mmCIF file of C-alpha atoms in Angstrom:
data_model
loop_
_atom_site.group_PDB
_atom_site.id
_atom_site.type_symbol
_atom_site.label_atom_id
_atom_site.label_comp_id
_atom_site.label_asym_id
_atom_site.label_seq_id
_atom_site.Cartn_x
_atom_site.Cartn_y
_atom_site.Cartn_z
ATOM 1 C CA MET A 1 -77.507 68.075 -84.477
ATOM 2 C CA ILE A 2 -75.830 71.365 -83.836
ATOM 3 C CA ASP A 3 -78.339 72.515 -82.773
ATOM 4 C CA ARG A 4 -78.183 69.509 -80.149
ATOM 5 C CA LEU A 5 -75.394 69.605 -79.485
ATOM 6 C CA PHE A 6 -75.153 73.541 -78.445
ATOM 7 C CA ASN A 7 -78.112 73.291 -76.244
ATOM 8 C CA GLU A 8 -77.141 70.279 -73.988
ATOM 9 C CA LEU A 9 -73.456 72.220 -73.733
ATOM 10 C CA CYS A 10 -75.496 75.448 -72.845
ATOM 11 C CA ALA A 11 -77.096 73.098 -70.001
ATOM 12 C CA LEU A 12 -74.209 72.791 -68.215
ATOM 13 C CA ASP A 13 -74.605 75.083 -65.139
ATOM 14 C CA GLU A 14 -71.035 75.669 -65.867
ATOM 15 C CA VAL A 15 -71.591 77.241 -68.509
ATOM 16 C CA GLU A 16 -72.591 80.397 -69.065
ATOM 17 C CA ALA A 17 -72.022 81.680 -72.962
ATOM 18 C CA LEU A 18 -71.260 79.937 -76.230
ATOM 19 C CA ALA A 19 -69.808 81.346 -78.748
ATOM 20 C CA LEU A 20 -69.260 81.370 -82.757
ATOM 21 C CA GLY A 21 -66.440 82.110 -84.467
ATOM 22 C CA GLY A 22 -64.638 82.417 -88.092
ATOM 23 C CA SER A 23 -66.860 81.659 -90.919
ATOM 24 C CA ARG A 24 -69.496 80.421 -89.068
ATOM 25 C CA ALA A 25 -70.072 84.078 -87.377
ATOM 26 C CA GLY A 26 -70.670 85.448 -90.464
ATOM 27 C CA ALA A 27 -72.274 84.950 -93.784
ATOM 28 C CA HIS A 28 -69.551 83.859 -95.703
ATOM 29 C CA TYR A 29 -70.240 79.583 -94.866
ATOM 30 C CA ASP A 30 -71.004 75.857 -96.345
ATOM 31 C CA GLN A 31 -72.535 73.019 -94.762
ATOM 32 C CA ALA A 32 -68.868 71.715 -94.507
ATOM 33 C CA SER A 33 -67.489 75.067 -92.972
ATOM 34 C CA ASP A 34 -65.710 74.253 -89.354
ATOM 35 C CA TYR A 35 -67.020 75.340 -86.495
ATOM 36 C CA ASP A 36 -65.080 77.037 -84.493
ATOM 37 C CA VAL A 37 -66.608 77.276 -80.687
ATOM 38 C CA TYR A 38 -65.893 79.130 -77.999
ATOM 39 C CA LEU A 39 -66.866 77.736 -75.040
ATOM 40 C CA TYR A 40 -67.404 80.486 -72.323
ATOM 41 C CA CYS A 41 -66.928 79.002 -68.455
ATOM 42 C CA GLN A 42 -67.155 79.661 -64.692
ATOM 43 C CA ARG A 43 -65.697 76.473 -62.996
ATOM 44 C CA PRO A 44 -64.442 73.513 -65.117
ATOM 45 C CA VAL A 45 -66.711 70.896 -66.860
ATOM 46 C CA PRO A 46 -65.678 67.886 -66.211
ATOM 47 C CA GLU A 47 -63.807 65.344 -68.934
ATOM 48 C CA GLU A 48 -65.914 62.577 -68.751
ATOM 49 C CA THR A 49 -69.287 64.932 -68.957
ATOM 50 C CA ARG A 50 -67.866 66.421 -71.964
ATOM 51 C CA ARG A 51 -66.337 63.388 -73.366
ATOM 52 C CA ALA A 52 -69.940 62.100 -72.630
ATOM 53 C CA ILE A 53 -71.880 64.855 -74.788
ATOM 54 C CA LEU A 54 -69.672 64.840 -77.447
ATOM 55 C CA SER A 55 -69.934 60.965 -77.927
ATOM 56 C CA ARG A 56 -73.281 61.327 -78.735
ATOM 57 C CA TYR A 57 -72.255 63.220 -81.969
ATOM 58 C CA CYS A 58 -68.884 62.770 -82.949
ATOM 59 C CA SER A 59 -66.871 59.826 -84.429
ATOM 60 C CA VAL A 60 -63.902 61.572 -83.488
ATOM 61 C CA MET A 61 -62.882 62.864 -79.772
ATOM 62 C CA GLU A 62 -60.223 63.993 -79.136
ATOM 63 C CA ILE A 63 -60.714 65.453 -75.652
ATOM 64 C CA GLY A 64 -58.547 68.066 -73.410
ATOM 65 C CA ASN A 65 -55.700 69.244 -76.313
ATOM 66 C CA HIS A 66 -54.009 72.214 -74.441
ATOM 67 C CA PHE A 67 -51.738 72.742 -77.437
ATOM 68 C CA TRP A 68 -53.180 76.843 -78.125
ATOM 69 C CA GLU A 69 -56.109 77.034 -75.400
ATOM 70 C CA TYR A 70 -57.338 74.664 -73.729
ATOM 71 C CA GLU A 71 -59.852 72.751 -75.852
ATOM 72 C CA ASP A 72 -61.425 69.329 -77.730
ATOM 73 C CA ASN A 73 -60.985 68.749 -81.355
ATOM 74 C CA CYS A 74 -63.788 66.278 -82.405
ATOM 75 C CA ARG A 75 -65.766 65.631 -85.921
ATOM 76 C CA LEU A 76 -69.136 65.539 -85.999
ATOM 77 C CA SER A 77 -70.956 62.793 -87.465
ATOM 78 C CA ASN A 78 -71.464 63.888 -90.881
ATOM 79 C CA GLY A 79 -68.024 64.679 -91.063
ATOM 80 C CA THR A 80 -67.295 68.552 -89.879
ATOM 81 C CA ASP A 81 -64.748 69.212 -87.740
ATOM 82 C CA ILE A 82 -65.788 71.472 -84.346
ATOM 83 C CA ASP A 83 -63.109 72.985 -82.270
ATOM 84 C CA ILE A 84 -63.882 73.443 -78.789
ATOM 85 C CA LEU A 85 -62.359 75.805 -76.577
ATOM 86 C CA TYR A 86 -63.139 76.582 -72.257
ATOM 87 C CA ARG A 87 -62.432 80.447 -72.011
ATOM 88 C CA ASP A 88 -62.908 82.035 -68.916
ATOM 89 C CA LEU A 89 -64.675 84.891 -69.006
ATOM 90 C CA ASP A 90 -63.315 87.323 -66.595
ATOM 91 C CA ALA A 91 -59.778 86.057 -67.816
ATOM 92 C CA PHE A 92 -59.782 86.650 -71.403
ATOM 93 C CA THR A 93 -61.438 90.246 -71.154
ATOM 94 C CA ALA A 94 -58.650 90.593 -68.774
ATOM 95 C CA ASP A 95 -56.387 90.198 -71.372
ATOM 96 C CA VAL A 96 -57.893 92.203 -74.704
ATOM 97 C CA ALA A 97 -58.175 94.890 -71.681
ATOM 98 C CA GLN A 98 -54.471 94.657 -71.683
ATOM 99 C CA VAL A 99 -54.002 95.732 -75.338
ATOM 100 C CA VAL A 100 -57.225 97.974 -75.595
ATOM 101 C CA GLU A 101 -57.284 99.469 -72.321
ATOM 102 C CA ARG A 102 -53.460 99.628 -71.710
ATOM 103 C CA PHE A 103 -52.440 99.908 -75.047
ATOM 104 C CA GLN A 104 -50.007 96.594 -74.845
ATOM 105 C CA ALA A 105 -48.384 95.797 -78.233
ATOM 106 C CA ARG A 106 -47.223 92.230 -78.582
ATOM 107 C CA SER A 107 -44.637 90.819 -81.484
ATOM 108 C CA ALA A 108 -47.564 89.671 -83.323
ATOM 109 C CA TYR A 109 -51.256 89.140 -83.646
ATOM 110 C CA THR A 110 -51.305 91.881 -81.435
ATOM 111 C CA THR A 111 -55.735 92.595 -81.853
ATOM 112 C CA CYS A 112 -56.241 88.665 -82.650
ATOM 113 C CA MET A 113 -58.517 88.248 -79.698
ATOM 114 C CA TRP A 114 -60.367 91.687 -79.356
ATOM 115 C CA HIS A 115 -60.876 90.088 -83.106
ATOM 116 C CA ASN A 116 -62.244 87.100 -82.354
ATOM 117 C CA LEU A 117 -64.606 89.191 -79.484
ATOM 118 C CA LEU A 118 -65.697 91.772 -81.472
ATOM 119 C CA THR A 119 -66.860 89.158 -84.167
ATOM 120 C CA CYS A 120 -67.252 86.162 -82.362
ATOM 121 C CA LYS A 121 -71.451 84.823 -82.678
ATOM 122 C CA ALA A 122 -73.437 84.693 -79.327
ATOM 123 C CA VAL A 123 -75.796 81.830 -79.486
ATOM 124 C CA TYR A 124 -75.784 81.946 -76.086
ATOM 125 C CA ASP A 125 -75.215 84.600 -72.843
ATOM 126 C CA ARG A 126 -76.923 83.065 -69.564
ATOM 127 C CA ASP A 127 -76.126 86.366 -67.517
ATOM 128 C CA GLY A 128 -75.899 88.527 -70.809
ATOM 129 C CA ARG A 129 -71.601 89.006 -69.740
ATOM 130 C CA LEU A 130 -70.720 88.057 -72.978
ATOM 131 C CA ALA A 131 -72.806 90.708 -73.979
ATOM 132 C CA GLN A 132 -71.270 93.724 -72.111
ATOM 133 C CA ALA A 133 -67.424 92.201 -72.661
ATOM 134 C CA LYS A 134 -68.701 92.727 -76.541
ATOM 135 C CA GLU A 135 -70.001 96.582 -75.480
ATOM 136 C CA ARG A 136 -66.686 97.285 -72.873
ATOM 137 C CA PHE A 137 -64.258 96.883 -75.443
ATOM 138 C CA SER A 138 -66.575 97.934 -79.314
ATOM 139 C CA VAL A 139 -64.439 101.065 -79.118
ATOM 140 C CA PRO A 140 -62.540 102.787 -81.559
ATOM 141 C CA TYR A 141 -58.937 101.715 -82.544
ATOM 142 C CA PRO A 142 -57.013 102.897 -79.352
ATOM 143 C CA ARG A 143 -54.295 105.540 -81.046
ATOM 144 C CA GLN A 144 -51.798 104.749 -77.919
ATOM 145 C CA LEU A 145 -52.037 100.763 -79.101
ATOM 146 C CA LYS A 146 -51.401 101.527 -82.836
ATOM 147 C CA GLU A 147 -48.662 104.005 -81.797
ATOM 148 C CA ASN A 148 -47.287 101.123 -79.648
ATOM 149 C CA ILE A 149 -47.029 98.311 -82.045
ATOM 150 C CA LEU A 150 -46.032 100.768 -84.946
ATOM 151 C CA ALA A 151 -42.969 100.942 -82.615
ATOM 152 C CA ARG A 152 -42.702 98.211 -81.293
ATOM 153 C CA GLY A 153 -43.269 96.565 -84.631
ATOM 154 C CA TRP A 154 -40.149 98.761 -86.393
ATOM 155 C CA LYS A 155 -37.347 97.692 -84.403
ATOM 156 C CA LEU A 156 -38.897 94.044 -84.037
ATOM 157 C CA LEU A 157 -38.590 94.713 -88.584
ATOM 158 C CA HIS A 158 -35.252 96.265 -89.461
ATOM 159 C CA SER A 159 -33.882 98.243 -86.502
ATOM 160 C CA ALA A 160 -33.204 96.666 -83.502
ATOM 161 C CA MET A 161 -30.442 94.727 -83.897
ATOM 162 C CA PRO A 162 -31.756 90.805 -83.220
ATOM 163 C CA ALA A 163 -34.477 92.471 -86.145
ATOM 164 C CA TYR A 164 -35.981 89.971 -87.627
ATOM 165 C CA ASP A 165 -35.017 91.250 -91.675
ATOM 166 C CA ALA A 166 -31.202 91.077 -90.595
ATOM 167 C CA GLN A 167 -31.101 87.375 -88.885
ATOM 168 C CA LEU A 168 -32.963 86.101 -91.728
ATOM 169 C CA ILE A 169 -30.678 87.758 -94.330
ATOM 170 C CA LYS A 170 -28.357 85.549 -92.096
ATOM 171 C CA ALA A 171 -29.817 82.564 -91.976
ATOM 172 C CA ALA A 172 -30.121 82.727 -96.160
ATOM 173 C CA LYS A 173 -26.369 83.423 -96.621
ATOM 174 C CA ARG A 174 -25.442 80.123 -94.115
ATOM 175 C CA GLY A 175 -28.169 77.979 -96.426
ATOM 176 C CA ASP A 176 -29.736 76.643 -93.179
ATOM 177 C CA LEU A 177 -33.608 76.687 -94.743
ATOM 178 C CA VAL A 178 -34.915 75.466 -91.133
ATOM 179 C CA SER A 179 -33.901 78.829 -89.861
ATOM 180 C CA VAL A 180 -35.119 80.476 -93.020
ATOM 181 C CA ASN A 181 -38.050 79.465 -92.408
ATOM 182 C CA HIS A 182 -38.211 79.945 -88.789
ATOM 183 C CA ARG A 183 -37.621 83.654 -89.120
ATOM 184 C CA THR A 184 -39.363 84.392 -92.336
ATOM 185 C CA ALA A 185 -42.427 83.349 -89.658
ATOM 186 C CA GLY A 186 -41.260 85.804 -87.720
ATOM 187 C CA PHE A 187 -41.268 88.304 -90.118
ATOM 188 C CA LEU A 188 -44.447 88.264 -91.517
ATOM 189 C CA GLU A 189 -46.406 87.671 -88.665
ATOM 190 C CA THR A 190 -45.199 90.774 -87.249
ATOM 191 C CA TYR A 191 -45.310 92.631 -91.347
ATOM 192 C CA PHE A 192 -48.731 91.969 -90.510
ATOM 193 C CA ASP A 193 -49.720 93.119 -87.212
ATOM 194 C CA VAL A 194 -48.299 96.410 -88.503
ATOM 195 C CA LEU A 195 -50.245 96.149 -91.698
ATOM 196 C CA PHE A 196 -53.209 96.263 -89.751
ATOM 197 C CA ALA A 197 -52.392 98.579 -87.404
ATOM 198 C CA LEU A 198 -51.622 100.930 -88.998
ATOM 199 C CA ASN A 199 -55.152 101.147 -90.898
ATOM 200 C CA GLU A 200 -56.756 100.707 -87.494
ATOM 201 C CA THR A 201 -58.077 97.882 -88.439
ATOM 202 C CA THR A 202 -57.975 94.492 -85.540
ATOM 203 C CA HIS A 203 -55.823 91.382 -86.604
ATOM 204 C CA PRO A 204 -58.599 88.743 -88.093
ATOM 205 C CA GLY A 205 -56.260 85.917 -87.121
ATOM 206 C CA GLU A 206 -53.340 83.839 -89.181
ATOM 207 C CA LYS A 207 -55.311 82.607 -92.531
ATOM 208 C CA ARG A 208 -56.242 83.946 -96.102
ATOM 209 C CA LEU A 209 -53.897 87.772 -94.570
ATOM 210 C CA VAL A 210 -52.847 89.082 -97.953
ATOM 211 C CA GLN A 211 -56.654 88.520 -99.565
ATOM 212 C CA LEU A 212 -58.150 90.251 -96.028
ATOM 213 C CA CYS A 213 -54.979 93.217 -95.867
ATOM 214 C CA ARG A 214 -56.443 93.737 -99.551
ATOM 215 C CA GLU A 215 -60.482 93.575 -98.835
ATOM 216 C CA ARG A 216 -60.019 95.920 -95.530
ATOM 217 C CA CYS A 217 -56.359 97.428 -95.683
ATOM 218 C CA ALA A 218 -56.493 101.198 -97.296
ATOM 219 C CA LEU A 219 -53.206 101.875 -96.918
ATOM 220 C CA LEU A 220 -50.666 99.017 -98.326
ATOM 221 C CA PRO A 221 -47.317 99.151 -99.412
ATOM 222 C CA ASN A 222 -46.475 99.532 -103.111
ATOM 223 C CA HIS A 223 -45.784 96.177 -104.930
ATOM 224 C CA PHE A 224 -47.443 94.312 -101.586
ATOM 225 C CA GLU A 225 -48.185 91.381 -103.290
ATOM 226 C CA GLU A 226 -45.071 90.882 -105.975
ATOM 227 C CA ASN A 227 -43.070 91.237 -103.456
ATOM 228 C CA LEU A 228 -44.164 88.848 -101.098
ATOM 229 C CA GLU A 229 -44.568 86.486 -104.050
ATOM 230 C CA LYS A 230 -40.908 86.904 -104.797
ATOM 231 C CA LEU A 231 -39.842 86.433 -101.414
ATOM 232 C CA PHE A 232 -41.938 82.748 -101.278
ATOM 233 C CA ARG A 233 -40.497 81.830 -104.644
ATOM 234 C CA ASP A 234 -36.521 83.066 -103.693
ATOM 235 C CA LEU A 235 -36.271 82.008 -100.505
ATOM 236 C CA TYR A 236 -35.730 78.492 -101.055
ATOM 237 C CA HIS A 237 -34.642 77.847 -104.916
ATOM 238 C CA ALA A 238 -32.812 81.374 -105.110
ATOM 239 C CA PRO A 239 -31.615 82.002 -101.556
ATOM 240 C CA GLN A 240 -29.210 84.686 -102.476
ATOM 241 C CA GLN A 241 -31.945 87.359 -104.224
ATOM 242 C CA VAL A 242 -33.248 87.290 -99.652
ATOM 243 C CA ALA A 243 -31.995 90.314 -99.013
ATOM 244 C CA GLU A 244 -32.732 92.122 -101.507
ATOM 245 C CA ASP A 245 -36.682 90.923 -101.105
ATOM 246 C CA ILE A 246 -36.563 91.302 -97.421
ATOM 247 C CA GLN A 247 -35.115 95.437 -98.383
ATOM 248 C CA ALA A 248 -37.797 95.755 -100.886
ATOM 249 C CA ILE A 249 -40.977 94.714 -98.136
ATOM 250 C CA VAL A 250 -39.403 97.122 -95.952
ATOM 251 C CA SER A 251 -38.266 99.743 -97.801
ATOM 252 C CA GLU A 252 -41.788 100.570 -99.343
ATOM 253 C CA LEU A 253 -43.203 99.709 -95.615
ATOM 254 C CA GLU A 254 -41.507 102.600 -95.016
ATOM 255 C CA LYS A 255 -42.484 105.075 -97.562
ATOM 256 C CA ILE A 256 -46.155 104.738 -96.145
ATOM 257 C CA PHE A 257 -45.460 105.822 -92.531
ATOM 258 C CA GLN A 258 -42.969 106.714 -90.065
ATOM 259 C CA PRO A 259 -41.644 104.607 -87.311
#
């Protein structure tokens, strides 16, 4: 079924490439694994065309969602979820180039799209442009990019006036649990961005980060998992301990690099 769907999508004049991401792009997936599909288009595919194709394979369809990227979120008739993201290859590679070739650090997930490009599995590549993009960015981790991520990340985590650690400590002292949750998410997004940069490995996205750090990062702070677990336990049950927890995480991080 999925092969037939992909064949129909790839036959569209607007489509120049189709790639799989997530677990389906690797070896570790099963029949229940979702499909993350990237459809690179030279011009928009009309919604009515997509709906007509997807209706032959899907029991549930949400066409044209735009919460993050522009995408169709569907469920195949066999019960497996499929997300089809529509991208312009030139715009996508220009964004990756800002990071890889111009060393632009971001507040979080800096190298996530670079990782997405390198690890995606091309199913269809009409003119070979997706393969050319993968080859262009198959380069060693740029030293200047690493330095920029570490410098920006350290400021956001600890040293700047609006740093996450100070904001989180204030929110915990006020008992503002909504703010605590918000600031914790920001702190951890930057923390993992720093860790992957420190190890010169691309950021794999938002899932299974502790496990992936163990697998891919040779350099991790002492008590990496223990300190995170203590923070999570204390956030809502012992907020008076959050300041100490955050200070421990920042202190151990500081020991393994000089910001």
